[in-house]
């Protein structure tokens, strides 16, 4: 690590930039005492909020209660990079891997989902700094370009408005000397302020009559046959149906942890770039960016021209949701070095915020729904880092299953098949540690690292 990188962090806050906002809404009161509901939603992130809004829109008569263990958006949803992607399956290559026979209809689900996303934002006047500028995948080495060309051809086959860029064209869009080419997907994708989006959905849910309680963790289940009693630390809810939008949080259902595991992503926010600094790199079209490193990085601009730069995935034993490493400045130095390698012309740009956040990783790499308590409970998760827009579809799929609605996705494997089992601890910890160590340097070193990653892929786990 260079001494210079420490200077970039001299006044950093170890807290999510998105949540460091004076416009954050007031926290709703905790649930105290017993109540009833036609539908209980657990989790105040994107999945839970989208479920609450869509449930009231589809079935206005429902009495809907949403409980959140902490504050709305303070989990994964308020810590994301905020790139809006079209696919509900973590992109076309992943959809091809998981559900190849359903590609066309899954693509249509993605288009319909983004159209519904836009309509909801307009209907409720949600101000979330959304820009529909598309997304761009950039090849950071010459040998990655053929793979990117394959992705381009796949997108073209499925009707996407995509453009393949050579080295000079890619660097004209965004001036990194690393870029050997790029694929720019222009439609139904963009960038959003994730916390403001969640807060806007919260306001919409309250307007629709959802009873929303924050600082209200689920503590216990009681299955009473035709209904459940859900206990919280100071109250209880009697309900016939529960939708869980709880990500990797523990909710007392052991099977969940066999299907998803929490990995930690890390993110930086720069100070706002001046016009002169921004001119050094271009980025006039302000696309969201993914690169082709094995240890993926993603980045985008904010409304005030900060760069949000994420990556550096890690795993902590038993999916620790509050690892000490996230609160140590040195954890982020390596990510800072990657930032400056990507944009060497921004050596004078420092970081204002650095934070970690959970990703609900599953073997299928995309959303799934799973039933519990004789189908009175549906759990929705597994976005594997692509839940900013996919969570709307996931929430709707979960509601359709919970209320046995006859909808198109109910007939497909996406609705009926869940992800593979993930080994328990300590095998999980050991496997994750080896895998993430292999990620670090696999592109340059190859050898056993590349062989290990290829082996994990063959076992069915998305990399």
Short mmCIF file of C-alpha atoms in Angstrom, two decimals:
data_model
loop_
_atom_site.label_atom_id
_atom_site.label_comp_id
_atom_site.label_asym_id
_atom_site.label_seq_id
_atom_site.Cartn_x
_atom_site.Cartn_y
_atom_site.Cartn_z
CA UNK A 1 0.00 0.00 0.00
CA UNK A 2 1.33 3.42 -0.92
CA UNK A 3 1.55 6.25 1.57
CA UNK A 4 -0.44 8.39 -0.86
CA UNK A 5 -3.57 6.25 -0.50
CA UNK A 6 -3.84 7.17 3.19
CA UNK A 7 -4.06 10.83 2.17
CA UNK A 8 -7.15 10.01 0.13
CA UNK A 9 -8.89 8.91 3.35
CA UNK A 10 -7.79 11.77 5.61
CA UNK A 11 -11.33 13.00 6.33
CA UNK A 12 -13.40 9.95 5.43
CA UNK A 13 -16.58 8.97 7.28
CA UNK A 14 -17.03 5.24 7.79
CA UNK A 15 -20.74 5.44 7.06
CA UNK A 16 -22.86 5.08 3.90
CA UNK A 17 -22.97 8.26 1.85
CA UNK A 18 -26.61 7.60 0.93
CA UNK A 19 -27.74 7.53 4.56
CA UNK A 20 -25.72 10.58 5.60
CA UNK A 21 -28.59 12.83 4.58
CA UNK A 22 -30.48 15.45 6.55
CA UNK A 23 -33.58 14.73 4.43
CA UNK A 24 -34.01 11.27 5.96
CA UNK A 25 -37.63 10.81 7.10
CA UNK A 26 -38.66 10.49 10.70
CA UNK A 27 -38.49 6.99 12.14
CA UNK A 28 -41.89 5.35 12.61
CA UNK A 29 -42.76 4.24 16.14
CA UNK A 30 -42.13 0.72 17.42
CA UNK A 31 -45.01 -1.75 17.58
CA UNK A 32 -46.19 -2.05 21.17
CA UNK A 33 -48.86 -4.54 22.14
CA UNK A 34 -50.89 -7.02 20.07
CA UNK A 35 -52.41 -6.35 16.65
CA UNK A 36 -53.79 -8.24 13.66
CA UNK A 37 -53.13 -7.99 9.92
CA UNK A 38 -54.28 -9.59 6.68
CA UNK A 39 -50.66 -9.51 5.53
CA UNK A 40 -47.50 -9.04 7.57
CA UNK A 41 -44.35 -7.98 5.76
CA UNK A 42 -41.06 -8.38 7.60
CA UNK A 43 -38.19 -6.20 6.43
CA UNK A 44 -38.03 -2.52 5.52
CA UNK A 45 -35.65 -2.79 2.58
CA UNK A 46 -36.55 -2.73 -1.10
CA UNK A 47 -38.28 -6.13 -1.13
CA UNK A 48 -40.49 -5.36 1.86
CA UNK A 49 -41.33 -1.86 0.71
CA UNK A 50 -42.15 -2.96 -2.85
CA UNK A 51 -44.29 -5.74 -1.41
CA UNK A 52 -46.20 -3.29 0.79
CA UNK A 53 -46.87 -0.85 -2.06
CA UNK A 54 -47.85 -3.51 -4.58
CA UNK A 55 -50.04 -5.41 -2.11
CA UNK A 56 -52.11 -2.30 -1.42
CA UNK A 57 -52.31 -1.42 -5.12
CA UNK A 58 -53.43 -4.92 -6.11
CA UNK A 59 -55.63 -5.60 -3.08
CA UNK A 60 -56.62 -2.27 -1.50
CA UNK A 61 -58.86 -3.96 1.05
CA UNK A 62 -55.92 -5.68 2.76
CA UNK A 63 -54.81 -4.56 6.20
CA UNK A 64 -51.03 -4.59 5.70
CA UNK A 65 -48.46 -4.29 8.48
CA UNK A 66 -44.72 -3.91 7.83
CA UNK A 67 -42.15 -4.34 10.60
CA UNK A 68 -38.48 -3.43 10.34
CA UNK A 69 -35.91 -4.48 12.93
CA UNK A 70 -34.00 -1.20 12.64
CA UNK A 71 -34.56 1.77 10.36
CA UNK A 72 -35.97 1.59 6.84
CA UNK A 73 -33.15 1.41 4.25
CA UNK A 74 -30.37 0.91 6.82
CA UNK A 75 -29.65 -2.66 5.68
CA UNK A 76 -28.55 -3.71 2.21
CA UNK A 77 -30.93 -1.34 0.39
CA UNK A 78 -29.35 1.86 1.68
CA UNK A 79 -25.81 0.64 1.09
CA UNK A 80 -26.06 -0.39 -2.58
CA UNK A 81 -24.27 1.22 -5.49
CA UNK A 82 -27.60 2.27 -6.96
CA UNK A 83 -27.27 1.02 -10.54
CA UNK A 84 -30.64 0.09 -12.04
CA UNK A 85 -30.35 -3.00 -14.25
CA UNK A 86 -32.99 -4.33 -16.63
CA UNK A 87 -32.69 -8.02 -15.94
CA UNK A 88 -34.50 -9.80 -13.09
CA UNK A 89 -31.95 -12.63 -13.38
CA UNK A 90 -28.64 -10.84 -12.77
CA UNK A 91 -28.11 -10.32 -16.47
CA UNK A 92 -28.59 -12.37 -19.62
CA UNK A 93 -25.50 -14.62 -19.20
CA UNK A 94 -26.74 -15.68 -15.75
CA UNK A 95 -30.28 -16.23 -17.04
CA UNK A 96 -28.81 -18.42 -19.80
CA UNK A 97 -26.98 -20.44 -17.15
CA UNK A 98 -29.96 -20.91 -14.83
CA UNK A 99 -33.14 -20.92 -16.95
CA UNK A 100 -32.12 -21.19 -20.62
CA UNK A 101 -35.52 -22.37 -21.88
CA UNK A 102 -37.31 -19.38 -20.35
CA UNK A 103 -35.00 -16.63 -21.58
CA UNK A 104 -37.53 -14.78 -23.72
CA UNK A 105 -40.20 -14.59 -21.04
CA UNK A 106 -37.66 -13.67 -18.34
CA UNK A 107 -36.46 -10.85 -20.56
CA UNK A 108 -40.06 -9.64 -20.87
CA UNK A 109 -40.43 -9.79 -17.09
CA UNK A 110 -37.38 -7.55 -16.84
CA UNK A 111 -38.80 -5.02 -19.30
CA UNK A 112 -42.20 -5.01 -17.61
CA UNK A 113 -40.56 -4.67 -14.20
CA UNK A 114 -38.59 -1.58 -15.21
CA UNK A 115 -41.67 -0.02 -16.82
CA UNK A 116 -43.56 -0.61 -13.56
CA UNK A 117 -40.64 0.84 -11.61
CA UNK A 118 -40.81 4.03 -13.66
CA UNK A 119 -44.60 4.26 -13.33
CA UNK A 120 -44.44 3.92 -9.55
CA UNK A 121 -41.81 6.64 -9.27
CA UNK A 122 -44.01 8.97 -11.33
CA UNK A 123 -47.27 8.03 -9.59
CA UNK A 124 -45.97 8.80 -6.10
CA UNK A 125 -43.64 11.64 -7.05
CA UNK A 126 -40.57 9.86 -5.69
CA UNK A 127 -37.51 12.10 -5.93
CA UNK A 128 -34.59 9.67 -5.97
CA UNK A 129 -32.12 11.37 -8.35
CA UNK A 130 -32.91 8.83 -11.09
CA UNK A 131 -31.08 9.13 -14.41
CA UNK A 132 -31.94 6.72 -17.24
CA UNK A 133 -28.52 6.77 -18.89
CA UNK A 134 -28.04 3.04 -19.42
CA UNK A 135 -25.29 0.81 -18.10
CA UNK A 136 -21.89 -0.02 -19.55
CA UNK A 137 -19.75 -3.12 -19.07
CA UNK A 138 -16.09 -2.32 -19.63
CA UNK A 139 -13.34 -4.80 -20.51
CA UNK A 140 -10.25 -3.99 -18.48
CA UNK A 141 -7.96 -6.32 -20.47
CA UNK A 142 -7.69 -7.21 -24.14
CA UNK A 143 -8.40 -10.88 -23.42
CA UNK A 144 -11.77 -9.93 -21.88
CA UNK A 145 -13.02 -8.37 -25.11
CA UNK A 146 -14.06 -11.65 -26.82
CA UNK A 147 -16.20 -12.53 -23.79
CA UNK A 148 -17.76 -9.08 -23.93
CA UNK A 149 -18.41 -9.56 -27.65
CA UNK A 150 -20.29 -12.77 -26.81
CA UNK A 151 -22.41 -10.88 -24.28
CA UNK A 152 -23.09 -8.22 -26.90
CA UNK A 153 -24.29 -10.81 -29.44
CA UNK A 154 -26.52 -12.40 -26.80
CA UNK A 155 -28.08 -9.04 -25.95
CA UNK A 156 -28.64 -8.26 -29.62
CA UNK A 157 -30.36 -11.61 -30.12
CA UNK A 158 -32.82 -10.69 -27.39
CA UNK A 159 -33.65 -7.26 -28.72
CA UNK A 160 -31.55 -5.05 -26.46
CA UNK A 161 -30.42 -1.64 -27.63
CA UNK A 162 -26.70 -2.24 -27.15
CA UNK A 163 -23.57 -0.77 -28.71
CA UNK A 164 -20.16 -2.42 -28.80
CA UNK A 165 -17.31 0.06 -28.33
CA UNK A 166 -13.65 -0.41 -29.21
CA UNK A 167 -10.82 0.84 -27.02
CA UNK A 168 -10.92 4.43 -28.26
CA UNK A 169 -14.72 4.64 -28.18
CA UNK A 170 -14.89 3.21 -24.66
CA UNK A 171 -12.29 5.63 -23.38
CA UNK A 172 -14.16 8.49 -25.07
CA UNK A 173 -17.18 7.59 -22.94
CA UNK A 174 -15.14 7.31 -19.75
CA UNK A 175 -11.45 8.01 -19.73
CA UNK A 176 -9.77 5.10 -17.99
CA UNK A 177 -6.52 3.85 -19.52
CA UNK A 178 -7.53 0.31 -18.50
CA UNK A 179 -10.43 0.04 -20.93
CA UNK A 180 -9.93 -2.25 -23.91
CA UNK A 181 -13.57 -2.07 -25.02
CA UNK A 182 -17.10 -1.78 -23.68
CA UNK A 183 -20.72 -2.77 -24.19
CA UNK A 184 -23.22 0.03 -23.62
CA UNK A 185 -26.80 -1.03 -22.92
CA UNK A 186 -28.86 2.09 -23.48
CA UNK A 187 -32.45 1.31 -22.44
CA UNK A 188 -34.30 0.56 -19.20
CA UNK A 189 -31.27 1.01 -16.96
CA UNK A 190 -29.66 3.86 -15.11
CA UNK A 191 -28.74 5.13 -11.66
CA UNK A 192 -30.69 6.00 -8.52
CA UNK A 193 -30.09 7.30 -4.99
CA UNK A 194 -31.02 4.05 -3.20
CA UNK A 195 -31.84 5.52 0.21
CA UNK A 196 -34.04 8.23 -1.30
CA UNK A 197 -35.76 5.53 -3.37
CA UNK A 198 -36.45 3.47 -0.25
CA UNK A 199 -37.67 6.52 1.64
CA UNK A 200 -39.96 7.37 -1.29
CA UNK A 201 -41.42 3.86 -1.22
CA UNK A 202 -41.87 4.19 2.53
CA UNK A 203 -43.86 7.40 2.04
CA UNK A 204 -45.95 5.72 -0.68
CA UNK A 205 -46.70 2.75 1.57
CA UNK A 206 -47.82 5.02 4.40
CA UNK A 207 -49.99 7.02 2.00
CA UNK A 208 -51.65 3.77 0.88
CA UNK A 209 -52.50 2.90 4.47
CA UNK A 210 -49.75 0.44 5.34
CA UNK A 211 -49.07 0.36 9.09
CA UNK A 212 -45.29 0.55 9.29
CA UNK A 213 -43.30 0.00 12.48
CA UNK A 214 -39.55 0.54 12.74
CA UNK A 215 -37.24 -0.63 15.54
CA UNK A 216 -39.48 -3.73 15.70
CA UNK A 217 -37.46 -6.95 15.28
CA UNK A 218 -39.16 -10.30 14.85
CA UNK A 219 -38.26 -12.46 17.85
CA UNK A 220 -40.44 -15.59 17.67
CA UNK A 221 -42.92 -17.55 15.51
CA UNK A 222 -45.98 -19.50 16.63
CA UNK A 223 -47.82 -21.62 14.03
CA UNK A 224 -51.49 -21.81 14.98
CA UNK A 225 -52.77 -23.74 11.97
CA UNK A 226 -54.77 -21.23 9.97
CA UNK A 227 -52.71 -18.27 11.20
CA UNK A 228 -49.40 -17.29 12.73
CA UNK A 229 -48.54 -15.27 15.79
CA UNK A 230 -45.38 -13.26 15.17
CA UNK A 231 -43.76 -11.91 18.31
CA UNK A 232 -41.65 -8.76 18.42
CA UNK A 233 -39.72 -7.34 21.35
CA UNK A 234 -42.73 -5.33 22.57
CA UNK A 235 -45.69 -6.57 20.54
CA UNK A 236 -47.25 -9.31 18.44
CA UNK A 237 -49.12 -9.69 15.13
CA UNK A 238 -51.78 -12.30 14.37
CA UNK A 239 -51.87 -12.88 10.62
CA UNK A 240 -52.70 -15.57 8.03
CA UNK A 241 -49.86 -14.59 5.69
CA UNK A 242 -46.28 -13.32 6.01
CA UNK A 243 -43.87 -12.14 3.32
CA UNK A 244 -40.23 -12.13 4.41
CA UNK A 245 -38.01 -9.53 2.75
CA UNK A 246 -35.27 -10.01 5.32
CA UNK A 247 -32.25 -10.84 3.16
CA UNK A 248 -29.70 -12.79 5.19
CA UNK A 249 -31.03 -11.70 8.59
CA UNK A 250 -31.85 -14.48 11.04
CA UNK A 251 -35.61 -14.94 11.43
CA UNK A 252 -35.71 -18.33 13.13
CA UNK A 253 -36.07 -20.49 9.97
CA UNK A 254 -32.93 -22.66 9.71
CA UNK A 255 -33.52 -23.59 6.06
CA UNK A 256 -32.96 -19.99 4.96
CA UNK A 257 -29.30 -20.01 5.91
CA UNK A 258 -28.85 -23.17 3.81
CA UNK A 259 -30.00 -21.26 0.70
CA UNK A 260 -28.37 -17.84 1.09
CA UNK A 261 -25.17 -16.55 2.63
CA UNK A 262 -24.14 -13.03 3.43
CA UNK A 263 -21.04 -11.70 1.75
CA UNK A 264 -19.83 -8.16 2.40
CA UNK A 265 -19.36 -5.63 -0.36
CA UNK A 266 -17.38 -2.43 0.17
CA UNK A 267 -18.04 0.98 -1.31
CA UNK A 268 -16.32 4.37 -1.53
CA UNK A 269 -17.74 7.80 -2.25
CA UNK A 270 -15.43 10.56 -3.41
CA UNK A 271 -15.78 14.21 -2.61
CA UNK A 272 -17.72 16.02 -5.36
CA UNK A 273 -15.61 16.40 -8.49
CA UNK A 274 -15.07 19.87 -9.80
CA UNK A 275 -15.94 20.58 -13.43
CA UNK A 276 -12.24 20.48 -14.23
CA UNK A 277 -11.73 17.12 -12.50
CA UNK A 278 -14.78 15.65 -14.21
CA UNK A 279 -13.50 16.88 -17.58
CA UNK A 280 -10.35 14.78 -17.10
CA UNK A 281 -12.38 11.57 -17.35
CA UNK A 282 -15.33 12.66 -19.50
CA UNK A 283 -18.35 10.50 -18.53
CA UNK A 284 -20.75 12.94 -20.19
CA UNK A 285 -23.39 10.22 -20.56
CA UNK A 286 -23.12 9.27 -16.86
CA UNK A 287 -23.77 5.55 -17.35
CA UNK A 288 -23.57 3.07 -14.51
CA UNK A 289 -20.42 0.98 -14.98
CA UNK A 290 -19.48 -2.64 -14.35
CA UNK A 291 -16.03 -3.93 -15.22
CA UNK A 292 -14.90 -7.42 -16.20
CA UNK A 293 -12.45 -8.10 -13.38
CA UNK A 294 -12.97 -11.39 -11.61
CA UNK A 295 -13.13 -9.24 -8.46
CA UNK A 296 -15.79 -7.03 -10.00
CA UNK A 297 -15.87 -3.27 -9.54
CA UNK A 298 -18.86 -1.07 -10.28
CA UNK A 299 -19.22 2.70 -10.22
CA UNK A 300 -21.49 5.60 -11.04
CA UNK A 301 -21.86 9.35 -10.49
CA UNK A 302 -24.12 11.04 -7.95
CA UNK A 303 -26.22 14.13 -8.55
CA UNK A 304 -23.42 16.31 -7.16
CA UNK A 305 -20.74 14.47 -9.19
CA UNK A 306 -19.23 12.22 -6.56
CA UNK A 307 -18.02 8.86 -7.83
CA UNK A 308 -19.48 5.87 -6.00
CA UNK A 309 -16.96 3.04 -6.43
CA UNK A 310 -17.70 -0.45 -5.12
CA UNK A 311 -16.22 -3.93 -4.99
CA UNK A 312 -13.78 -5.86 -2.77
CA UNK A 313 -16.17 -8.59 -1.62
CA UNK A 314 -15.35 -10.50 1.59
CA UNK A 315 -16.90 -13.08 3.89
CA UNK A 316 -16.99 -13.22 7.68
CA UNK A 317 -17.67 -16.32 9.76
CA UNK A 318 -21.39 -17.12 10.04
CA UNK A 319 -22.16 -14.13 7.83
CA UNK A 320 -21.36 -11.56 10.54
CA UNK A 321 -23.59 -8.56 9.79
CA UNK A 322 -21.45 -6.08 11.71
CA UNK A 323 -17.80 -7.05 11.26
CA UNK A 324 -15.19 -4.92 12.97
CA UNK A 325 -13.31 -4.67 9.67
CA UNK A 326 -16.04 -2.48 8.20
CA UNK A 327 -15.24 0.11 10.88
CA UNK A 328 -11.51 0.17 10.12
CA UNK A 329 -10.23 2.67 7.58
CA UNK A 330 -7.50 0.30 6.40
CA UNK A 331 -10.16 -2.13 5.10
CA UNK A 332 -10.85 0.28 2.25
CA UNK A 333 -7.28 1.13 1.22
CA UNK A 334 -7.06 -1.62 -1.38
CA UNK A 335 -10.33 -0.49 -2.98
CA UNK A 336 -8.96 3.05 -3.00
CA UNK A 337 -5.87 1.84 -4.84
CA UNK A 338 -8.04 0.15 -7.46
CA UNK A 339 -9.97 3.41 -7.86
CA UNK A 340 -6.76 5.36 -8.51
CA UNK A 341 -5.47 2.65 -10.89
CA UNK A 342 -8.73 2.98 -12.81
CA UNK A 343 -8.57 6.78 -12.81
CA UNK A 344 -4.92 7.81 -12.39
CA UNK A 345 -5.85 11.31 -13.55
CA UNK A 346 -7.83 11.76 -10.30
CA UNK A 347 -4.96 11.41 -7.83
CA UNK A 348 -6.09 14.66 -6.18
CA UNK A 349 -9.58 13.29 -5.46
CA UNK A 350 -10.16 11.97 -1.95
CA UNK A 351 -12.92 9.92 -0.35
CA UNK A 352 -15.67 11.34 1.82
CA UNK A 353 -17.39 8.08 2.81
CA UNK A 354 -16.52 4.38 3.00
CA UNK A 355 -18.82 1.57 4.06
CA UNK A 356 -19.63 -2.11 3.89
CA UNK A 357 -22.94 -3.72 3.11
CA UNK A 358 -24.49 -7.18 2.89
CA UNK A 359 -25.18 -9.11 -0.29
CA UNK A 360 -27.60 -12.07 -0.18
CA UNK A 361 -25.61 -14.51 -2.30
CA UNK A 362 -27.26 -17.67 -3.60
CA UNK A 363 -26.25 -20.38 -6.05
CA UNK A 364 -28.60 -19.23 -8.75
CA UNK A 365 -27.35 -15.66 -8.56
CA UNK A 366 -30.83 -14.17 -8.76
CA UNK A 367 -34.07 -13.82 -6.86
CA UNK A 368 -35.99 -16.83 -5.60
CA UNK A 369 -39.07 -17.42 -3.44
CA UNK A 370 -39.39 -20.20 -0.89
CA UNK A 371 -42.43 -21.30 1.14
CA UNK A 372 -42.57 -22.09 4.86
CA UNK A 373 -45.15 -22.85 7.56
CA UNK A 374 -47.45 -24.75 5.18
CA UNK A 375 -47.23 -21.93 2.62
CA UNK A 376 -48.41 -19.24 5.05
CA UNK A 377 -44.95 -17.67 4.76
CA UNK A 378 -43.02 -16.81 1.60
CA UNK A 379 -39.38 -15.73 1.78
CA UNK A 380 -37.95 -13.69 -1.13
CA UNK A 381 -34.21 -13.06 -1.51
CA UNK A 382 -31.05 -14.06 -3.38
CA UNK A 383 -30.53 -11.01 -5.60
CA UNK A 384 -26.75 -11.45 -5.28
CA UNK A 385 -26.11 -7.73 -5.65
CA UNK A 386 -28.73 -6.88 -8.30
CA UNK A 387 -31.76 -6.08 -6.16
CA UNK A 388 -32.18 -2.34 -6.71
CA UNK A 389 -34.76 -2.94 -9.45
CA UNK A 390 -35.08 -6.72 -9.27
CA UNK A 391 -36.59 -6.41 -5.80
CA UNK A 392 -39.79 -5.03 -7.31
CA UNK A 393 -40.21 -8.20 -9.35
CA UNK A 394 -39.18 -10.40 -6.42
CA UNK A 395 -41.74 -8.79 -4.14
CA UNK A 396 -44.50 -9.22 -6.72
CA UNK A 397 -43.57 -12.86 -7.30
CA UNK A 398 -43.68 -13.45 -3.55
CA UNK A 399 -47.11 -11.85 -3.24
CA UNK A 400 -48.45 -13.87 -6.17
CA UNK A 401 -47.32 -17.10 -4.51
CA UNK A 402 -48.60 -16.08 -1.08
CA UNK A 403 -52.07 -15.20 -2.39
CA UNK A 404 -52.10 -17.99 -5.02
CA UNK A 405 -52.64 -15.54 -7.86
CA UNK A 406 -52.64 -17.01 -11.38
CA UNK A 407 -49.77 -15.04 -12.92
CA UNK A 408 -47.29 -15.90 -15.71
CA UNK A 409 -44.20 -16.46 -13.58
CA UNK A 410 -46.07 -19.01 -11.41
CA UNK A 411 -45.89 -21.45 -14.33
CA UNK A 412 -42.10 -21.16 -14.70
CA UNK A 413 -39.09 -22.62 -12.93
CA UNK A 414 -38.17 -19.18 -11.57
CA UNK A 415 -41.18 -19.43 -9.26
CA UNK A 416 -41.01 -23.12 -8.38
CA UNK A 417 -37.29 -23.90 -8.18
CA UNK A 418 -35.03 -22.55 -5.46
CA UNK A 419 -31.25 -22.31 -5.29
CA UNK A 420 -28.92 -25.14 -4.37
CA UNK A 421 -27.80 -25.89 -0.85
CA UNK A 422 -24.72 -24.01 0.39
CA UNK A 423 -22.35 -25.97 2.68
CA UNK A 424 -22.53 -25.11 6.41
CA UNK A 425 -19.79 -23.65 8.60
CA UNK A 426 -16.89 -24.13 8.84
CA UNK A 427 -16.81 -25.40 5.23
CA UNK A 428 -18.62 -22.26 4.11
CA UNK A 429 -16.06 -19.98 5.73
CA UNK A 430 -13.11 -21.96 4.38
CA UNK A 431 -14.56 -22.14 0.88
CA UNK A 432 -15.40 -18.44 0.84
CA UNK A 433 -11.96 -17.46 2.10
CA UNK A 434 -10.19 -19.53 -0.56
CA UNK A 435 -12.53 -18.24 -3.27
CA UNK A 436 -12.10 -14.57 -2.43
CA UNK A 437 -8.35 -15.06 -2.14
CA UNK A 438 -8.47 -16.63 -5.61
CA UNK A 439 -10.42 -13.63 -6.90
CA UNK A 440 -7.58 -11.40 -5.77
CA UNK A 441 -5.07 -11.69 -8.58
CA UNK A 442 -6.77 -14.39 -10.68
CA UNK A 443 -6.81 -12.14 -13.75
CA UNK A 444 -3.08 -11.48 -13.62
CA UNK A 445 -1.74 -14.70 -12.06
CA UNK A 446 -4.05 -17.44 -13.34
CA UNK A 447 -2.70 -20.77 -12.10
CA UNK A 448 -4.46 -22.40 -9.15
CA UNK A 449 -6.61 -19.30 -8.62
CA UNK A 450 -8.19 -19.54 -12.05
CA UNK A 451 -8.55 -23.33 -11.68
CA UNK A 452 -10.32 -22.91 -8.32
CA UNK A 453 -12.76 -20.33 -9.69
CA UNK A 454 -13.53 -22.53 -12.70
CA UNK A 455 -14.18 -25.45 -10.35
CA UNK A 456 -16.61 -23.40 -8.25
CA UNK A 457 -18.44 -22.40 -11.43
CA UNK A 458 -18.78 -26.05 -12.44
CA UNK A 459 -20.43 -26.77 -9.09
CA UNK A 460 -23.16 -24.32 -10.10
CA UNK A 461 -22.17 -21.21 -8.15
CA UNK A 462 -22.17 -17.90 -10.05
CA UNK A 463 -18.88 -16.02 -10.12
#
